[in-house]
mmCIF file of C-alpha atoms in Angstrom:
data_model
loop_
_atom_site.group_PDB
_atom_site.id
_atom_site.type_symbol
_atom_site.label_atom_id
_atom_site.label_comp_id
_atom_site.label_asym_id
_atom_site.label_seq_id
_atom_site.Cartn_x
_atom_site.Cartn_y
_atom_site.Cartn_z
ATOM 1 C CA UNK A 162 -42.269 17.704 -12.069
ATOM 2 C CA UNK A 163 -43.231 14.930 -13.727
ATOM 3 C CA UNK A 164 -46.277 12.426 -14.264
ATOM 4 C CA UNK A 165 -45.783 8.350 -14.510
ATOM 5 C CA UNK A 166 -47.460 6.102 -16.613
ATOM 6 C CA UNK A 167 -45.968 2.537 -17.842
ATOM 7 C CA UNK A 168 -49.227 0.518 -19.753
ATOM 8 C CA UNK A 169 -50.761 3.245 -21.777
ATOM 9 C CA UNK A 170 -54.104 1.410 -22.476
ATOM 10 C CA UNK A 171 -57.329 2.485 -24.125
ATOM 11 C CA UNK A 172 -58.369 3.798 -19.814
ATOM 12 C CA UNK A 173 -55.009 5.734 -19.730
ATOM 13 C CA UNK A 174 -55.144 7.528 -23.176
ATOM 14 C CA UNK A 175 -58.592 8.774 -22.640
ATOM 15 C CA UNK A 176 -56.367 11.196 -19.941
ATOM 16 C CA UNK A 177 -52.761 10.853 -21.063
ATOM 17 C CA UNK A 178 -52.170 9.454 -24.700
ATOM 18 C CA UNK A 179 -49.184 7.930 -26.155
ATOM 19 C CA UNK A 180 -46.367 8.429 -26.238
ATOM 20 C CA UNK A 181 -46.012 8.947 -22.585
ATOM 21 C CA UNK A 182 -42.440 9.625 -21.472
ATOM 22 C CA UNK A 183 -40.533 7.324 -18.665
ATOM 23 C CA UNK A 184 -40.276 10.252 -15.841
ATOM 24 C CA UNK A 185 -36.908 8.686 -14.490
ATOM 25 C CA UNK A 186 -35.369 8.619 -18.175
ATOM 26 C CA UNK A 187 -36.399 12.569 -18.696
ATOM 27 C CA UNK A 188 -35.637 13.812 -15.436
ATOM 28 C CA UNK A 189 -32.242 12.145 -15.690
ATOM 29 C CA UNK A 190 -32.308 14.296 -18.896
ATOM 30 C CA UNK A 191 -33.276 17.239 -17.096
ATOM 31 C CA UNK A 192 -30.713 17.416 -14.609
ATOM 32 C CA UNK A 193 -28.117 17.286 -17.108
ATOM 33 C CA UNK A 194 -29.443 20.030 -18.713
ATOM 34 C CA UNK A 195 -30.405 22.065 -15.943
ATOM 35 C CA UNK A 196 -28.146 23.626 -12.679
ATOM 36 C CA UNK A 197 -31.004 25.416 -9.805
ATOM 37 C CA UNK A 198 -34.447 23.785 -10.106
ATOM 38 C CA UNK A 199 -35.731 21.360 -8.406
ATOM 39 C CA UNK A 200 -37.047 18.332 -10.392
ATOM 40 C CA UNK A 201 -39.251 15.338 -9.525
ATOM 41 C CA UNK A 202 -42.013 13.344 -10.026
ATOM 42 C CA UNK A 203 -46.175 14.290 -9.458
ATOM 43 C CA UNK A 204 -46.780 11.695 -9.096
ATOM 44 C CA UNK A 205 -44.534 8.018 -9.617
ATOM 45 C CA UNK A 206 -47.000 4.965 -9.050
ATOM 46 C CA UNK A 207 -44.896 3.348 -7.062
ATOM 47 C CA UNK A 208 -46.170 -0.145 -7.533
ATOM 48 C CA UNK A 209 -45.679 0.134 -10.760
ATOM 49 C CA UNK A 210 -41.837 -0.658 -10.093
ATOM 50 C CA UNK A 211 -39.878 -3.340 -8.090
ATOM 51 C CA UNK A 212 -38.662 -0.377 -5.169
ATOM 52 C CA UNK A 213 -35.137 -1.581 -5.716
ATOM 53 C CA UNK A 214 -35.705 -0.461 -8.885
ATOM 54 C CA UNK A 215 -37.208 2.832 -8.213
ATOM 55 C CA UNK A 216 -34.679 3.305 -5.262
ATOM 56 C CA UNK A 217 -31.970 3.582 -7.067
ATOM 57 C CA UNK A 218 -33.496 5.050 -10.279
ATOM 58 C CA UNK A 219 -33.957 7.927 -7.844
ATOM 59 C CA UNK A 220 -30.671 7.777 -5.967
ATOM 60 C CA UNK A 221 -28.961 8.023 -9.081
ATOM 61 C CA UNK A 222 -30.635 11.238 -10.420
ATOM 62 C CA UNK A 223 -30.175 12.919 -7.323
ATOM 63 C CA UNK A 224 -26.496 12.322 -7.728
ATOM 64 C CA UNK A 225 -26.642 13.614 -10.943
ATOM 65 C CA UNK A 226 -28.443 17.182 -10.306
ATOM 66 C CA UNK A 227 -26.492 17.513 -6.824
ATOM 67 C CA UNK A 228 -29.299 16.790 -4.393
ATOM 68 C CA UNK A 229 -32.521 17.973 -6.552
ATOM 69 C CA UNK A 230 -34.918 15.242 -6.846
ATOM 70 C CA UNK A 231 -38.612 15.593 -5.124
ATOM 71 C CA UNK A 232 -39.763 11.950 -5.132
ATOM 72 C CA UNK A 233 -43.902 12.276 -5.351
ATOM 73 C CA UNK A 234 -45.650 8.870 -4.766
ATOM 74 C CA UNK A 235 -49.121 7.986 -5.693
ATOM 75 C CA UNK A 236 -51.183 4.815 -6.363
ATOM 76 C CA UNK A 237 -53.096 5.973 -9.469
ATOM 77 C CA UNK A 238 -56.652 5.177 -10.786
ATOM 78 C CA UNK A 239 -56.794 2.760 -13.450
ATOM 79 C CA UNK A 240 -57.671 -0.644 -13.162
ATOM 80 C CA UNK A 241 -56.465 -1.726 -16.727
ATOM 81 C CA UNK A 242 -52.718 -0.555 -16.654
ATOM 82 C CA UNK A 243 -52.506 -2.806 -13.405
ATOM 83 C CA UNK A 244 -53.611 -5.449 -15.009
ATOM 84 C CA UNK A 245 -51.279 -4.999 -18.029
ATOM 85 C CA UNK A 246 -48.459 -4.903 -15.873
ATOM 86 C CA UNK A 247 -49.564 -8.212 -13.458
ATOM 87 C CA UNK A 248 -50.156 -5.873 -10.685
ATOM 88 C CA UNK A 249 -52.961 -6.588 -7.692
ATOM 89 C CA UNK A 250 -55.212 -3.250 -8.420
ATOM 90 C CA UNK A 251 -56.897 -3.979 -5.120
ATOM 91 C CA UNK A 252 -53.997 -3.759 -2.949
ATOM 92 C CA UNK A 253 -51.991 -1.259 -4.466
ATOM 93 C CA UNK A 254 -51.992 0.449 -0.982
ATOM 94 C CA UNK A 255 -50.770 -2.102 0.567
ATOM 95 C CA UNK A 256 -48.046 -2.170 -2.165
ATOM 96 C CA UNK A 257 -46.895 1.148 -1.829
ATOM 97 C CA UNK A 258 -46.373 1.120 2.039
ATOM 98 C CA UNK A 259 -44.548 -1.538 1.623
ATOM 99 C CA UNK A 260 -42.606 -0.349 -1.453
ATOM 100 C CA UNK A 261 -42.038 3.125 0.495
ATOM 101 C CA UNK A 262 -40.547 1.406 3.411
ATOM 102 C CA UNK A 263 -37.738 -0.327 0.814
ATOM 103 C CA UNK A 264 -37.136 2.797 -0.949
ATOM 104 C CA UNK A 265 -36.646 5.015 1.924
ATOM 105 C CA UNK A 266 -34.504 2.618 3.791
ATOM 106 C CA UNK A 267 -32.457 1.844 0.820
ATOM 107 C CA UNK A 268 -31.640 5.829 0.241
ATOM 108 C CA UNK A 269 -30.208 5.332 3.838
ATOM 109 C CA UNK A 270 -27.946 2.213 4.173
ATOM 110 C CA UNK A 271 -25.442 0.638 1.912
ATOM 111 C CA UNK A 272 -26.800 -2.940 2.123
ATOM 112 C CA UNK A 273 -30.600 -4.003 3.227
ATOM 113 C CA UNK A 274 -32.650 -6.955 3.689
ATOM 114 C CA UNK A 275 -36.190 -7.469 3.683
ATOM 115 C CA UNK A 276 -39.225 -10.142 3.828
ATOM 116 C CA UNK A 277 -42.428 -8.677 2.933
ATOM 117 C CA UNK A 278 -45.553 -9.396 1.766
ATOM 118 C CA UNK A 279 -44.702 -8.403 -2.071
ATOM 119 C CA UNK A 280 -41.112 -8.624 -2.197
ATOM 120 C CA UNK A 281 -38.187 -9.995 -0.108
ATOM 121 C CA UNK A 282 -34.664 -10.056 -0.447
ATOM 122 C CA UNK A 283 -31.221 -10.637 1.579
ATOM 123 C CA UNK A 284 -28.428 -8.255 1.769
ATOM 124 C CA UNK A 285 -29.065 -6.154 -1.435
ATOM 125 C CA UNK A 286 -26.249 -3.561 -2.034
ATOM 126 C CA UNK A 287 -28.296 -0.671 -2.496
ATOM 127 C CA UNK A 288 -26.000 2.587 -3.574
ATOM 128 C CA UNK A 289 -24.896 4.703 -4.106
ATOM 129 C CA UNK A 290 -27.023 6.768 -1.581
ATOM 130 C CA UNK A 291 -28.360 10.066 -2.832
ATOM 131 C CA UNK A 292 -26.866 13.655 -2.028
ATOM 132 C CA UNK A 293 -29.743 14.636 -0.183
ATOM 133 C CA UNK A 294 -32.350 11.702 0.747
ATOM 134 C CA UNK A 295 -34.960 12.483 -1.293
ATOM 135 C CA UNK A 296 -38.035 14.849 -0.096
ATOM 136 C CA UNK A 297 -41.377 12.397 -0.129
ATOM 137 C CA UNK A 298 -44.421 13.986 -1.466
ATOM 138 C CA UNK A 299 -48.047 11.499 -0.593
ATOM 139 C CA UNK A 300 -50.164 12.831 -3.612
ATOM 140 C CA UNK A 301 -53.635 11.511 -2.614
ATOM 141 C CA UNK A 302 -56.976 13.057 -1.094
ATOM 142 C CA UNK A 303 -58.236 9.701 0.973
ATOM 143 C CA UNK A 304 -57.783 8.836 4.620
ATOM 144 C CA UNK A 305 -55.431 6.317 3.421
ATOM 145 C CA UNK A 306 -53.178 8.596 1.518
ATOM 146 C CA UNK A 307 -53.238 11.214 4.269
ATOM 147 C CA UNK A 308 -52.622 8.110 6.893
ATOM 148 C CA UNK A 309 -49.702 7.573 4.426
ATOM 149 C CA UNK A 310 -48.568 11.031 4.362
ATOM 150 C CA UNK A 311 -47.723 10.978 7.875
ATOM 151 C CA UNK A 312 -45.988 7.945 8.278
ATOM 152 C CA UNK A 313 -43.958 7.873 5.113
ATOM 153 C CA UNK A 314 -44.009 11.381 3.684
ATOM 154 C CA UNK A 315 -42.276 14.622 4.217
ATOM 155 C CA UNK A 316 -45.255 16.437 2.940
ATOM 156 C CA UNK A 317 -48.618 15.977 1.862
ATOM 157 C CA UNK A 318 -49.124 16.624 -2.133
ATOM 158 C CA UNK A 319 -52.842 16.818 -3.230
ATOM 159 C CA UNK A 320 -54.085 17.680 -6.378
ATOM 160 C CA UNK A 321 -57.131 19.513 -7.707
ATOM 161 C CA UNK A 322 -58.850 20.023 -4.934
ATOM 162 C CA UNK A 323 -60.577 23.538 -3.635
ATOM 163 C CA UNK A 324 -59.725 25.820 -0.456
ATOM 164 C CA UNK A 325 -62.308 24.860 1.379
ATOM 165 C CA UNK A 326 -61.714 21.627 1.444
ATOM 166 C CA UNK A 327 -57.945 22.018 2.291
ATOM 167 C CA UNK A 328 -59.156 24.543 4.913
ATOM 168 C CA UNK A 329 -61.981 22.782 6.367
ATOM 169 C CA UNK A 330 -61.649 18.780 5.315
ATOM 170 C CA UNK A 331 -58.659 17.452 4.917
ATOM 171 C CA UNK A 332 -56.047 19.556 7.311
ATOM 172 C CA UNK A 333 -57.713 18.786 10.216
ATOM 173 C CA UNK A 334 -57.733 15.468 9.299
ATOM 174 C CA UNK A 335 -54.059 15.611 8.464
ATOM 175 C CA UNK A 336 -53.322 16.828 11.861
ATOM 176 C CA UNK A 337 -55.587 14.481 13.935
ATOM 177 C CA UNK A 338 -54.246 11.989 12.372
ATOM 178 C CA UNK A 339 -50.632 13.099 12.732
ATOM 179 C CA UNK A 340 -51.267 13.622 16.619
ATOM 180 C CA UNK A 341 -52.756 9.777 16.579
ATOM 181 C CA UNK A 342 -49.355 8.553 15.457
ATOM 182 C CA UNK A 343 -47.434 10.960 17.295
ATOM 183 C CA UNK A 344 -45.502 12.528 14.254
ATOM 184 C CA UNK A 345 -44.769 15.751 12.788
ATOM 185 C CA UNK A 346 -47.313 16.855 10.670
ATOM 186 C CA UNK A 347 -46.062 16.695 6.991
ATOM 187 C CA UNK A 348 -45.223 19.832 5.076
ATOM 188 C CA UNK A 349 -48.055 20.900 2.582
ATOM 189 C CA UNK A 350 -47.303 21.182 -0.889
ATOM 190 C CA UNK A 351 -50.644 20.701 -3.239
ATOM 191 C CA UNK A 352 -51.080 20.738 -7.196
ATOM 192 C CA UNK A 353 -53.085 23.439 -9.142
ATOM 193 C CA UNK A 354 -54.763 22.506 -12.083
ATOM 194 C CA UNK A 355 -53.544 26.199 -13.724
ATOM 195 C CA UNK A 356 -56.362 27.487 -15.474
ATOM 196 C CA UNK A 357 -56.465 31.444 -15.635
ATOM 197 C CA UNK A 358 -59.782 32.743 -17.264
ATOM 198 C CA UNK A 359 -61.088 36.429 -18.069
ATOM 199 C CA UNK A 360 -64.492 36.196 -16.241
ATOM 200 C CA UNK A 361 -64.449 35.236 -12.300
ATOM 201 C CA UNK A 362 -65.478 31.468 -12.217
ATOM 202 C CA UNK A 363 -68.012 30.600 -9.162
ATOM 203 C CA UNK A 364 -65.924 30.248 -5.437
ATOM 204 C CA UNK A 365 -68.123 27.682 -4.592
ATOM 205 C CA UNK A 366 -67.625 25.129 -7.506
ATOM 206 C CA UNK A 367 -64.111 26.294 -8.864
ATOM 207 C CA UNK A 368 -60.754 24.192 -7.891
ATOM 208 C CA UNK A 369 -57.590 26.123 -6.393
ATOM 209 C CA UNK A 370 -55.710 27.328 -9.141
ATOM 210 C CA UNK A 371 -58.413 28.433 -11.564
ATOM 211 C CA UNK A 372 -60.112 31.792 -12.408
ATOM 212 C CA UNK A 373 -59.259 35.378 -12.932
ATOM 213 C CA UNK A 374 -55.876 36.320 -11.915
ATOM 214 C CA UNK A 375 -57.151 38.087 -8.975
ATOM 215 C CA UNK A 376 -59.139 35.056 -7.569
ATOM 216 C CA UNK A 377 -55.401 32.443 -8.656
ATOM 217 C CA UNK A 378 -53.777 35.361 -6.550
ATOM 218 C CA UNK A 379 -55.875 34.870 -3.590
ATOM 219 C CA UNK A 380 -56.092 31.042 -3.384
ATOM 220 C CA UNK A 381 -52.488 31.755 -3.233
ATOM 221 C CA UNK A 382 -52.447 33.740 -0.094
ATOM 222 C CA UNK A 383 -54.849 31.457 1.729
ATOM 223 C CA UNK A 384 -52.711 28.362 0.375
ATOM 224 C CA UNK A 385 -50.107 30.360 2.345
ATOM 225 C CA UNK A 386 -52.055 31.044 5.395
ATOM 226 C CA UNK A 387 -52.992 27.214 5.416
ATOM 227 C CA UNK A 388 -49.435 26.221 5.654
ATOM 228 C CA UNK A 389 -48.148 25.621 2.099
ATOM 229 C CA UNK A 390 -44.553 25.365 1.731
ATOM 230 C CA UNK A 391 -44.968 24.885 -2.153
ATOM 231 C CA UNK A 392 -47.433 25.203 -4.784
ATOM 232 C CA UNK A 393 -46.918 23.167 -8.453
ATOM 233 C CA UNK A 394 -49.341 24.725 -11.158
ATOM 234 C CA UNK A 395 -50.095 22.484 -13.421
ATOM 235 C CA UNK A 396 -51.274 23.763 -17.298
ATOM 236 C CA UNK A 397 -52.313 20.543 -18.280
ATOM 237 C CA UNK A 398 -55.677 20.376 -18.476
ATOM 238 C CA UNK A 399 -56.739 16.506 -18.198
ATOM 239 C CA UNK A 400 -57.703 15.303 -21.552
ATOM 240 C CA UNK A 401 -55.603 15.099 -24.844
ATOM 241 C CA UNK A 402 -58.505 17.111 -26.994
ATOM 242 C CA UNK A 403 -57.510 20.268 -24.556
ATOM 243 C CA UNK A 404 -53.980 20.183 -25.290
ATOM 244 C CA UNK A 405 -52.475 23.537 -26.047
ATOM 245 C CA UNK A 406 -48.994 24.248 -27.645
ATOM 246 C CA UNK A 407 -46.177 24.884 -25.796
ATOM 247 C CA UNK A 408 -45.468 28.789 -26.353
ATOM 248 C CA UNK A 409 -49.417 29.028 -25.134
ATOM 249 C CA UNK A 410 -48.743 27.225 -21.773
ATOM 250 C CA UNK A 411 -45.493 29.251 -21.799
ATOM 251 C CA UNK A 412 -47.287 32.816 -21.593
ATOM 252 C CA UNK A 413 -49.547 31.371 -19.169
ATOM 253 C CA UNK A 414 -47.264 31.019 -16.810
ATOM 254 C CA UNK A 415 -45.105 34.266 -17.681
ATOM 255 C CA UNK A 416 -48.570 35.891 -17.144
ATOM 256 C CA UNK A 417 -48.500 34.463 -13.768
ATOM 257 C CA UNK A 418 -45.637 35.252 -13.364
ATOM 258 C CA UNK A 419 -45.618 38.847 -13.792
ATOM 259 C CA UNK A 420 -49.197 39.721 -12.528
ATOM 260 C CA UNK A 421 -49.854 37.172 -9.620
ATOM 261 C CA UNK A 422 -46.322 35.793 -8.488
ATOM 262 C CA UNK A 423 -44.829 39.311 -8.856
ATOM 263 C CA UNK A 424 -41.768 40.525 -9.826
ATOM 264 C CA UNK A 425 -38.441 38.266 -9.293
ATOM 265 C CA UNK A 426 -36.142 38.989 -5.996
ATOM 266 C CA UNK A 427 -33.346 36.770 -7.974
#
């Protein structure tokens, strides 16, 4: 799974420096390389993109890896890379509905039209159509992006966020809000910031996804209980000064592997 960023300005690189990798490029990459796992993004900014573009960016790696691609769809944070790319910061909400609505109709049909707000078009060819239309992951912890989640998504993909406010917050709200519009309640799928330490950090201040192995272990379990059909751990930890090599993140996750995940069923 892979993160998306197109303008890396001075904002950006203060989280994710350059040289920051086109996710559609390396994932396209990826599936060449790889058979089984599932690849995708965490998250693409969609309005970063005409959706024609991203459409069939998408459609085409899923052909590629046999029906593999997860497409996760965000709005991001940063005010400058809009700019840089001539993008309205302050409706970038409104963007990605609308942007969603192309993509996911284009994954379906051969030809489409459409007259919106940010982009129209007549009787676009659109394939070739993917092997499997592509899962939609809403990454997003707002009332928008959970509004979002159940109109457009197939599941619901926060990140960093703790139990307690999955538990307590934001699934109600998920569900009340799926019952207003009289849909399914998207899948749950959320984002760990991976952090494994040798001293139990506090419960009441920690995210999901961080602490001793016995405290990751049972954030797992209640991520279970809550609903989660998947869980992404993520080992990057948010600023370029924290970076670790790549064996390190490597034995991280082999660690978590072997003492929280278990041992392998095949």
């Amino acid at each position: 799974m892979i993160s998306d960023h197109v303008a890396v300005t001075e904002q950006v690189a203060q989280q994710y420096e350059a040289p920051f990798y086109d996710p559609f490029t390396t994932l396209a990459w990826l599936a060449g390389s790889t058979e089984r796992i599932e690849l995708g993004t965490t998250v693409t900014v969609l309005p970063f993109r005409h959706p024609l573009l991203t459409a069939r960016a998408v459609a085409n790696i899923d052909n590629f890896s046999g029906g593999r691609f997860i497409f996760g769809v965000g709005v991001s944070w940063s005010e400058t890379e809009y700019a840089a790319l001539g993008v309205p910061f302050r409706r970038r909400g409104a963007v990605t509905d609308e942007y969603l609505d192309v993509v996911t109709r284009a994954w379906r049909h051969e030809k489409i039209s459409h007259h919106g707000e940010f982009v129209s078009f007549d009787d676009v060819s659109t394939g070739p159509l993917p092997v499997r239309t592509p899962p939609v992951w809403i990454g997003g912890g707002s009332k928008a992006a959970l509004r979002r989640a159940v109109k457009y998504g197939d599941a619901w993909h926060p990140l960093n966020q703790r139990i307690a406010w999955f538990r307590d917050e934001a699934l109600p709200a998920l569900r009340r809000f799926a019952d207003e519009a009289g849909r399914p309640v998207p899948q749950f799928a959320p984002r760990l910031p991976l952090l494994l330490t040798d001293a139990p950090l506090p419960d009441e201040t920690r995210l999901a996804g961080q602490g001793t192995l016995d405290q990751v272990r049972r954030d797992l379990d209640e991520l279970a209980e809550l609903g989660a059909t998947h869980v992404l751990f993520d080992t990057y930890r948010g600023e370029p000064r924290s970076m670790r090599p790549q064996a390190e993140d490597e034995r991280v996750l082999e660690t978590l592997a072997q003492y929280v995940l278990g041992p392998s069923e095949g």
